[in-house]
Short mmCIF file of C-alpha atoms in Angstrom, two decimals:
data_model
loop_
_atom_site.label_atom_id
_atom_site.label_comp_id
_atom_site.label_asym_id
_atom_site.label_seq_id
_atom_site.Cartn_x
_atom_site.Cartn_y
_atom_site.Cartn_z
CA MET Y 3 -46.51 -55.91 -31.07
CA ARG Y 4 -43.11 -54.91 -30.26
CA ARG Y 5 -42.15 -51.39 -31.03
CA LEU Y 6 -39.10 -51.27 -33.17
CA LEU Y 7 -38.40 -47.64 -32.56
CA ALA Y 8 -38.82 -47.61 -28.89
CA PRO Y 9 -37.81 -44.39 -27.18
CA ALA Y 10 -34.60 -44.69 -25.31
CA ARG Y 11 -34.89 -45.02 -21.62
CA SER Y 12 -34.09 -41.77 -19.99
CA VAL Y 13 -31.23 -42.35 -17.66
CA ASP Y 14 -29.91 -39.62 -15.40
CA PRO Y 15 -26.38 -38.87 -16.51
CA ASP Y 16 -23.78 -39.84 -14.00
CA LEU Y 17 -22.02 -36.63 -12.96
CA ARG Y 18 -19.41 -38.35 -10.92
CA PRO Y 19 -16.68 -38.65 -13.56
CA GLY Y 20 -16.93 -34.96 -14.47
CA LEU Y 21 -17.01 -33.78 -10.89
CA LEU Y 22 -14.17 -36.07 -9.94
CA SER Y 23 -11.97 -34.72 -12.71
CA ILE Y 24 -12.71 -31.13 -11.65
CA ALA Y 25 -12.01 -31.99 -8.03
CA CYS Y 26 -8.74 -33.67 -9.00
CA LEU Y 27 -7.69 -30.67 -11.07
CA LEU Y 28 -8.44 -28.32 -8.20
CA LEU Y 29 -6.62 -30.56 -5.75
CA ILE Y 30 -3.53 -30.34 -7.96
CA LEU Y 31 -3.88 -26.60 -8.61
CA LEU Y 32 -4.39 -25.54 -5.01
CA PRO Y 33 -1.18 -27.01 -3.54
CA CYS Y 34 0.79 -25.66 -6.52
CA LEU Y 35 -0.61 -22.18 -5.89
CA LEU Y 36 -0.04 -22.42 -2.16
CA LEU Y 37 3.55 -23.48 -2.73
CA THR Y 38 4.32 -20.66 -5.16
CA THR Y 39 2.45 -17.84 -3.48
CA SER Y 40 4.04 -15.58 -0.93
CA LEU Y 41 2.48 -15.12 2.47
CA TYR Y 42 2.38 -11.38 2.06
CA LYS Y 43 1.88 -8.97 -0.76
CA LEU Y 44 3.84 -5.77 -1.04
CA ALA Y 45 2.15 -2.52 -1.92
CA SER Y 46 3.53 0.76 -3.10
CA LEU Y 47 2.48 4.12 -1.71
CA PRO Y 48 3.42 6.83 -4.17
CA PHE Y 49 4.17 10.24 -2.72
CA ARG Y 50 5.89 13.46 -3.61
CA LEU Y 51 8.11 15.66 -1.56
CA GLY Y 52 6.62 18.78 -0.11
CA GLY Y 53 9.34 21.15 -1.18
CA ALA Y 54 9.83 20.11 -4.78
CA GLU Y 55 7.69 22.82 -6.35
CA GLY Y 56 9.03 22.33 -9.84
CA THR Y 57 8.46 18.60 -9.95
CA ARG Y 58 4.72 18.54 -9.54
CA PRO Y 59 1.87 19.86 -11.67
CA PRO Y 60 -0.01 22.94 -10.46
CA GLU Y 61 -3.15 22.24 -8.51
CA ILE Y 62 -6.48 23.01 -10.13
CA PRO Y 63 -7.80 26.13 -8.39
CA GLY Y 64 -10.92 25.43 -6.41
CA LEU Y 65 -12.58 26.44 -3.18
CA VAL Y 66 -10.11 24.38 -1.16
CA THR Y 67 -6.69 25.74 -1.98
CA GLY Y 68 -4.57 23.81 0.46
CA VAL Y 69 -4.80 21.09 3.09
CA GLU Y 70 -2.12 20.24 5.62
CA VAL Y 71 -2.03 17.48 8.20
CA ARG Y 72 0.58 18.11 10.86
CA MET Y 73 1.44 14.96 12.79
CA ALA Y 74 2.64 15.52 16.33
CA PRO Y 75 3.36 12.85 18.97
CA ASP Y 76 0.10 13.64 20.78
CA GLY Y 77 -2.22 14.13 17.84
CA MET Y 78 -2.81 15.74 14.48
CA VAL Y 79 -3.69 19.23 13.38
CA LEU Y 80 -5.68 19.60 10.19
CA ARG Y 81 -5.32 22.96 8.43
CA ALA Y 82 -7.44 23.74 5.39
CA ALA Y 83 -7.26 26.89 3.30
CA LEU Y 84 -10.58 27.83 1.78
CA ARG Y 85 -11.10 30.57 -0.75
CA THR Y 86 -13.42 33.28 0.51
CA ARG Y 87 -16.74 33.64 -1.28
CA ASP Y 88 -16.81 37.37 -0.76
CA ALA Y 89 -17.35 39.08 -4.09
CA ASN Y 90 -14.88 41.80 -3.15
CA ALA Y 91 -12.17 39.36 -2.13
CA ALA Y 92 -9.12 38.79 -4.29
CA ALA Y 93 -8.47 35.39 -5.80
CA GLU Y 94 -5.62 34.74 -3.41
CA ASP Y 95 -7.64 35.60 -0.30
CA VAL Y 96 -8.03 32.44 1.69
CA VAL Y 97 -9.19 31.59 5.18
CA TRP Y 98 -7.28 28.95 7.11
CA ASN Y 99 -9.37 26.63 9.26
CA GLU Y 100 -7.52 24.69 11.90
CA THR Y 101 -8.80 21.59 13.69
CA ASP Y 102 -7.04 19.76 16.50
CA LEU Y 103 -7.39 16.00 16.36
CA PRO Y 104 -5.85 14.57 19.55
CA ASP Y 105 -4.87 10.91 19.64
CA GLN Y 106 -7.42 8.44 20.95
CA ASP Y 107 -5.74 5.99 23.33
CA GLY Y 108 -2.39 6.72 21.77
CA VAL Y 109 -3.63 6.08 18.22
CA PRO Y 110 -4.21 8.82 15.62
CA ASP Y 111 -7.90 9.71 15.39
CA ILE Y 112 -8.36 8.51 11.82
CA PRO Y 113 -12.21 8.52 11.73
CA ALA Y 114 -12.32 12.18 12.79
CA LEU Y 115 -9.68 13.10 10.22
CA GLN Y 116 -11.54 11.30 7.44
CA ALA Y 117 -14.84 12.90 8.42
CA ARG Y 118 -13.33 16.37 8.06
CA LEU Y 119 -11.66 15.49 4.79
CA GLU Y 120 -14.93 14.18 3.42
CA ALA Y 121 -16.53 17.48 4.37
CA LEU Y 122 -13.79 19.27 2.42
CA LYS Y 123 -14.37 16.96 -0.52
CA ARG Y 124 -18.05 17.87 -0.50
CA ILE Y 125 -17.16 21.55 -0.54
CA ASP Y 126 -14.69 21.13 -3.41
CA PRO Y 127 -14.84 17.80 -5.27
CA ALA Y 128 -11.83 18.84 -7.38
CA TRP Y 129 -9.57 19.04 -4.34
CA LYS Y 130 -6.98 16.26 -4.46
CA ARG Y 131 -3.73 17.38 -2.84
CA VAL Y 132 -2.78 17.13 0.81
CA THR Y 133 0.49 17.82 2.57
CA VAL Y 134 1.52 15.61 5.48
CA LEU Y 135 3.94 17.23 7.91
CA PRO Y 136 5.19 14.65 10.39
CA GLU Y 137 7.22 15.83 13.35
CA ASP Y 138 10.40 14.09 14.38
CA PRO Y 139 9.23 11.52 16.97
CA VAL Y 140 6.54 10.19 14.62
CA SER Y 141 7.32 6.72 13.28
CA THR Y 142 7.00 5.37 9.75
CA ASP Y 143 4.08 3.21 10.91
CA ASP Y 144 2.06 6.29 11.84
CA VAL Y 145 3.00 8.08 8.61
CA VAL Y 146 1.75 5.14 6.54
CA LEU Y 147 -1.41 4.92 8.67
CA VAL Y 148 -2.23 8.56 7.99
CA MET Y 149 -1.31 8.27 4.30
CA ASP Y 150 -3.77 5.38 3.98
CA ALA Y 151 -6.46 7.40 5.71
CA LEU Y 152 -5.87 10.34 3.40
CA ARG Y 153 -6.06 8.29 0.23
CA GLU Y 154 -9.39 6.63 0.87
CA GLY Y 155 -12.15 7.10 3.40
CA PRO Y 156 -15.25 5.08 4.18
CA ALA Y 157 -17.23 7.04 1.58
CA GLY Y 158 -14.67 6.82 -1.21
CA PRO Y 159 -11.39 8.30 -2.41
CA LEU Y 160 -10.15 11.43 -0.71
CA ALA Y 161 -6.78 12.92 -1.63
CA GLU Y 162 -5.14 11.61 -4.78
CA GLU Y 163 -1.81 13.29 -4.27
CA ILE Y 164 0.14 13.19 -1.02
CA LEU Y 165 3.08 15.46 -0.36
CA LEU Y 166 5.37 14.45 2.45
CA GLY Y 167 7.31 16.90 4.54
CA GLU Y 168 7.87 20.60 4.41
CA GLY Y 169 10.41 20.24 1.71
CA SER Y 170 14.08 19.82 1.35
CA PRO Y 171 16.68 22.34 0.36
CA PRO Y 172 16.11 23.47 -3.25
CA LEU Y 173 17.73 21.15 -5.74
CA GLU Y 174 20.22 23.70 -6.99
CA SER Y 175 21.17 25.07 -3.60
CA ALA Y 176 21.36 21.73 -1.86
CA SER Y 177 24.57 21.21 0.00
CA PRO Y 178 27.12 19.89 -2.49
CA PRO Y 179 28.84 16.63 -1.71
CA ASP Y 180 31.95 16.98 0.34
CA ALA Y 181 35.29 16.57 -1.35
CA GLU Y 182 36.10 13.91 1.21
CA PRO Y 183 32.94 11.97 1.93
CA LYS Y 184 32.12 11.50 5.57
CA THR Y 185 31.82 7.97 6.75
CA SER Y 186 29.53 7.04 9.55
CA PRO Y 187 31.05 5.00 12.38
CA GLY Y 188 30.80 1.29 11.97
CA ASP Y 189 30.75 1.43 8.21
CA ALA Y 190 34.04 -0.21 7.56
CA PRO Y 191 34.07 -1.79 4.14
CA MET E 8 -56.60 -52.67 -9.85
CA ARG E 9 -55.59 -49.08 -9.55
CA ARG E 10 -52.69 -48.15 -11.75
CA ARG E 11 -50.15 -45.70 -10.49
CA ILE E 12 -49.82 -42.90 -12.96
CA VAL E 13 -46.85 -41.25 -11.44
CA THR E 14 -44.39 -43.81 -10.34
CA ARG E 15 -41.67 -42.70 -8.06
CA ARG E 16 -38.32 -43.68 -9.36
CA PRO E 17 -36.14 -44.97 -6.62
CA VAL E 18 -33.34 -42.58 -5.85
CA VAL E 19 -30.10 -44.39 -5.58
CA LEU E 20 -27.24 -42.41 -4.18
CA HIS E 21 -23.94 -43.93 -4.96
CA HIS E 22 -21.39 -43.91 -2.27
CA GLY E 23 -19.71 -40.50 -2.24
CA GLN E 24 -21.87 -38.92 -4.91
CA ALA E 25 -23.59 -36.51 -2.54
CA ALA E 26 -20.31 -35.19 -1.16
CA LEU E 27 -18.74 -34.32 -4.51
CA PRO E 28 -20.57 -31.08 -5.46
CA PRO E 29 -19.90 -29.35 -2.11
CA LEU E 30 -16.28 -30.45 -2.32
CA VAL E 31 -15.91 -28.96 -5.79
CA ASP E 32 -17.66 -25.77 -4.63
CA MET E 33 -15.35 -25.45 -1.67
CA LEU E 34 -12.24 -26.02 -3.77
CA THR E 35 -13.42 -23.47 -6.33
CA ILE E 36 -13.94 -20.86 -3.61
CA LEU E 37 -10.50 -21.65 -2.22
CA LEU E 38 -8.97 -21.35 -5.68
CA PHE E 39 -10.48 -17.92 -6.26
CA PHE E 40 -9.43 -16.73 -2.80
CA ILE E 41 -5.84 -17.83 -3.35
CA LEU E 42 -5.73 -16.39 -6.86
CA LYS E 43 -7.04 -13.07 -5.53
CA SER E 44 -4.33 -12.86 -2.90
CA PHE E 45 -1.66 -14.49 -5.03
CA SER E 46 1.71 -12.85 -4.70
CA MET E 47 5.21 -13.70 -5.77
CA ASP E 48 6.87 -10.93 -3.77
CA THR E 49 10.04 -12.14 -2.21
CA PRO E 50 10.59 -11.45 1.48
CA VAL E 51 12.11 -8.08 2.22
CA ARG E 52 15.47 -8.44 3.94
CA PRO E 53 15.12 -12.16 4.72
CA ASP E 54 18.43 -12.13 6.60
CA ASP E 55 17.06 -9.57 9.04
CA PRO E 56 14.25 -11.19 11.06
CA ASP E 57 13.60 -7.98 13.03
CA PHE E 58 12.83 -5.96 9.91
CA ARG E 59 9.12 -5.16 9.77
CA LEU E 60 7.48 -3.15 7.02
CA PRO E 61 4.46 -0.99 7.87
CA VAL E 62 1.07 -2.39 6.92
CA SER E 63 -1.09 -0.53 4.42
CA THR E 64 -4.41 -0.81 2.66
CA ALA E 65 -2.76 0.15 -0.63
CA ARG E 66 -2.80 -2.33 -3.51
CA GLU E 67 -0.52 -0.68 -6.03
CA TYR E 68 2.06 -2.93 -7.65
CA VAL E 69 5.66 -2.47 -6.50
CA ALA E 70 7.87 -1.78 -9.50
CA LYS E 71 11.31 -3.31 -9.81
CA THR E 72 13.70 -0.45 -9.27
CA ALA E 73 16.40 0.74 -6.92
CA ARG E 74 15.75 -0.37 -3.35
CA ILE E 75 16.59 1.84 -0.42
CA ASP E 76 16.17 -0.05 2.84
CA VAL E 77 15.99 1.94 6.05
CA THR E 78 16.28 -0.05 9.26
CA PRO E 79 16.84 1.17 12.82
CA GLU E 80 20.47 0.11 12.38
CA ALA E 81 21.50 1.18 8.91
CA VAL E 82 20.58 2.51 5.48
CA TYR E 83 21.07 0.18 2.51
CA LEU E 84 20.99 0.69 -1.25
CA ASP E 85 20.21 -2.46 -3.22
CA GLY E 86 21.23 -4.55 -0.23
CA GLU E 87 24.57 -2.83 0.30
CA ARG E 88 25.07 -1.02 3.56
CA MET E 89 25.54 2.69 3.06
CA ALA E 90 25.43 4.37 6.45
CA SER E 91 24.61 3.96 10.09
CA SER E 92 21.10 5.04 11.09
CA THR E 93 22.05 6.10 14.61
CA PHE E 94 24.85 8.28 13.24
CA TYR E 95 22.48 10.26 11.05
CA LEU E 96 19.74 10.32 13.67
CA GLU E 97 22.06 12.14 16.04
CA ARG E 98 23.43 14.55 13.47
CA ASP E 99 21.76 17.59 11.98
CA ASP E 100 22.80 16.77 8.41
CA GLU E 101 19.86 16.76 6.06
CA ILE E 102 21.60 14.52 3.54
CA VAL E 103 22.91 11.00 3.99
CA GLN E 104 26.23 11.59 2.29
CA GLU E 105 27.15 7.97 1.50
CA LEU E 106 23.74 7.34 -0.05
CA TYR E 107 23.99 10.56 -2.03
CA ASP E 108 27.38 9.59 -3.46
CA ARG E 109 26.15 6.18 -4.52
CA LEU E 110 22.92 7.54 -6.01
CA GLN E 111 24.91 10.06 -8.00
CA GLY E 112 26.91 7.22 -9.50
CA ALA E 113 23.98 4.90 -10.18
CA ALA E 114 21.60 7.71 -11.20
CA PRO E 115 18.34 5.76 -10.88
CA ARG E 116 15.23 7.61 -12.02
CA SER E 117 13.03 5.95 -9.45
CA ALA E 118 13.45 4.19 -6.15
CA ASN E 119 11.47 2.20 -3.62
CA VAL E 120 11.98 3.19 -0.01
CA ARG E 121 11.46 0.16 2.21
CA ALA E 122 11.52 1.56 5.72
CA ASP E 123 11.02 -0.37 8.91
CA GLY E 124 7.83 0.71 10.68
CA ARG E 125 9.78 1.75 13.77
CA VAL E 126 12.11 4.09 11.93
CA PRO E 127 11.49 7.67 13.07
CA TRP E 128 10.39 10.20 10.51
CA ARG E 129 13.55 12.21 11.20
CA LEU E 130 15.69 9.54 9.54
CA LEU E 131 13.21 8.75 6.78
CA ARG E 132 13.05 12.44 5.91
CA LYS E 133 16.81 12.59 5.48
CA VAL E 134 16.77 9.56 3.20
CA VAL E 135 13.94 11.00 1.13
CA TYR E 136 15.65 14.39 0.88
CA THR E 137 18.85 12.69 -0.19
CA THR E 138 17.08 10.93 -3.04
CA GLN E 139 15.50 14.20 -4.10
CA VAL E 140 18.82 16.00 -4.15
CA ALA E 141 20.28 13.09 -6.12
CA HIS E 142 17.61 13.70 -8.80
CA VAL E 143 15.57 10.56 -8.21
CA GLU E 144 12.27 11.54 -9.78
CA THR E 145 9.84 8.91 -8.56
CA LEU E 146 9.71 7.67 -5.00
CA ASP E 147 7.45 5.00 -3.56
CA LEU E 148 7.11 3.93 0.02
CA VAL E 149 6.78 0.16 0.24
CA ALA E 150 4.46 -1.46 2.75
CA VAL E 151 2.85 -4.83 3.32
CA SER E 152 -0.60 -4.91 1.78
CA ARG E 153 -3.53 -6.07 3.86
CA ALA E 154 -4.71 -7.91 0.74
CA GLY E 155 -2.04 -10.55 1.26
CA LEU E 156 -2.53 -13.89 2.94
#
């Protein structure tokens, strides 16, 4: 007897049409993206100026009250001010620790700098401000390299706020513009 | 006669069927990689092939604002040449006067400093001080992100 309601034969669905359409879509999308994308991506490094006291919020007082990285042509000097734990000490009594970090093969010793900053972060997790003091022969490349190292280390974020330079003349007392502006040579309009 | 209970269905691979899933996987990975590093940033100073921004690990977005370009040859504001770099490198002036005058007129609240990686800090400091004296409140240093292609 022939079964009228015979179960349908199970046939494996053919995935090819679906996969082909996805592959085609991707093959259209990828060249479009490659054509519109730029080869490099720009990034912004926010910073504040070291001297502009009135333009930045006060730092939260903690055990680490100040950190400076002085960049010289032959290396860096890390200076950290730590509040003394002496019960008789005043709140403003701090001890400055200074560490020389000479260049390694002409390159700033970033791992050593980050290791010391991580130690400071362990002492005072609230610490977040560092002042970078480059000296004149230092190039912008090295300044950016050190700024990157200060922002994030292998173990996580380090300094959130970077101050650059020792500061400029105060805003009010800055040299006023000359009545007759100077023009640098070769700047003919 | 012994009946086979479990019959093996013949596996028929159509031509090209086996290669499709890896192809789609590969294209999907490529798509995500390109989307992750997608950027529409225009080249900085395309007319100056020697200009080279420093490279950074930062990923912060660069806002559209006043552009101060500092090259070993000159200082520019929004593409317009302001002053000679060598002139201010040799002088003791802390302020780049021409830039100061123009910033006073334009009065931007923020600016992006796009300095060539070879520019010495001595010149960059003068440019930064000038912007501070001209009451530019927010300053960003622009670099090429390592996250790019």
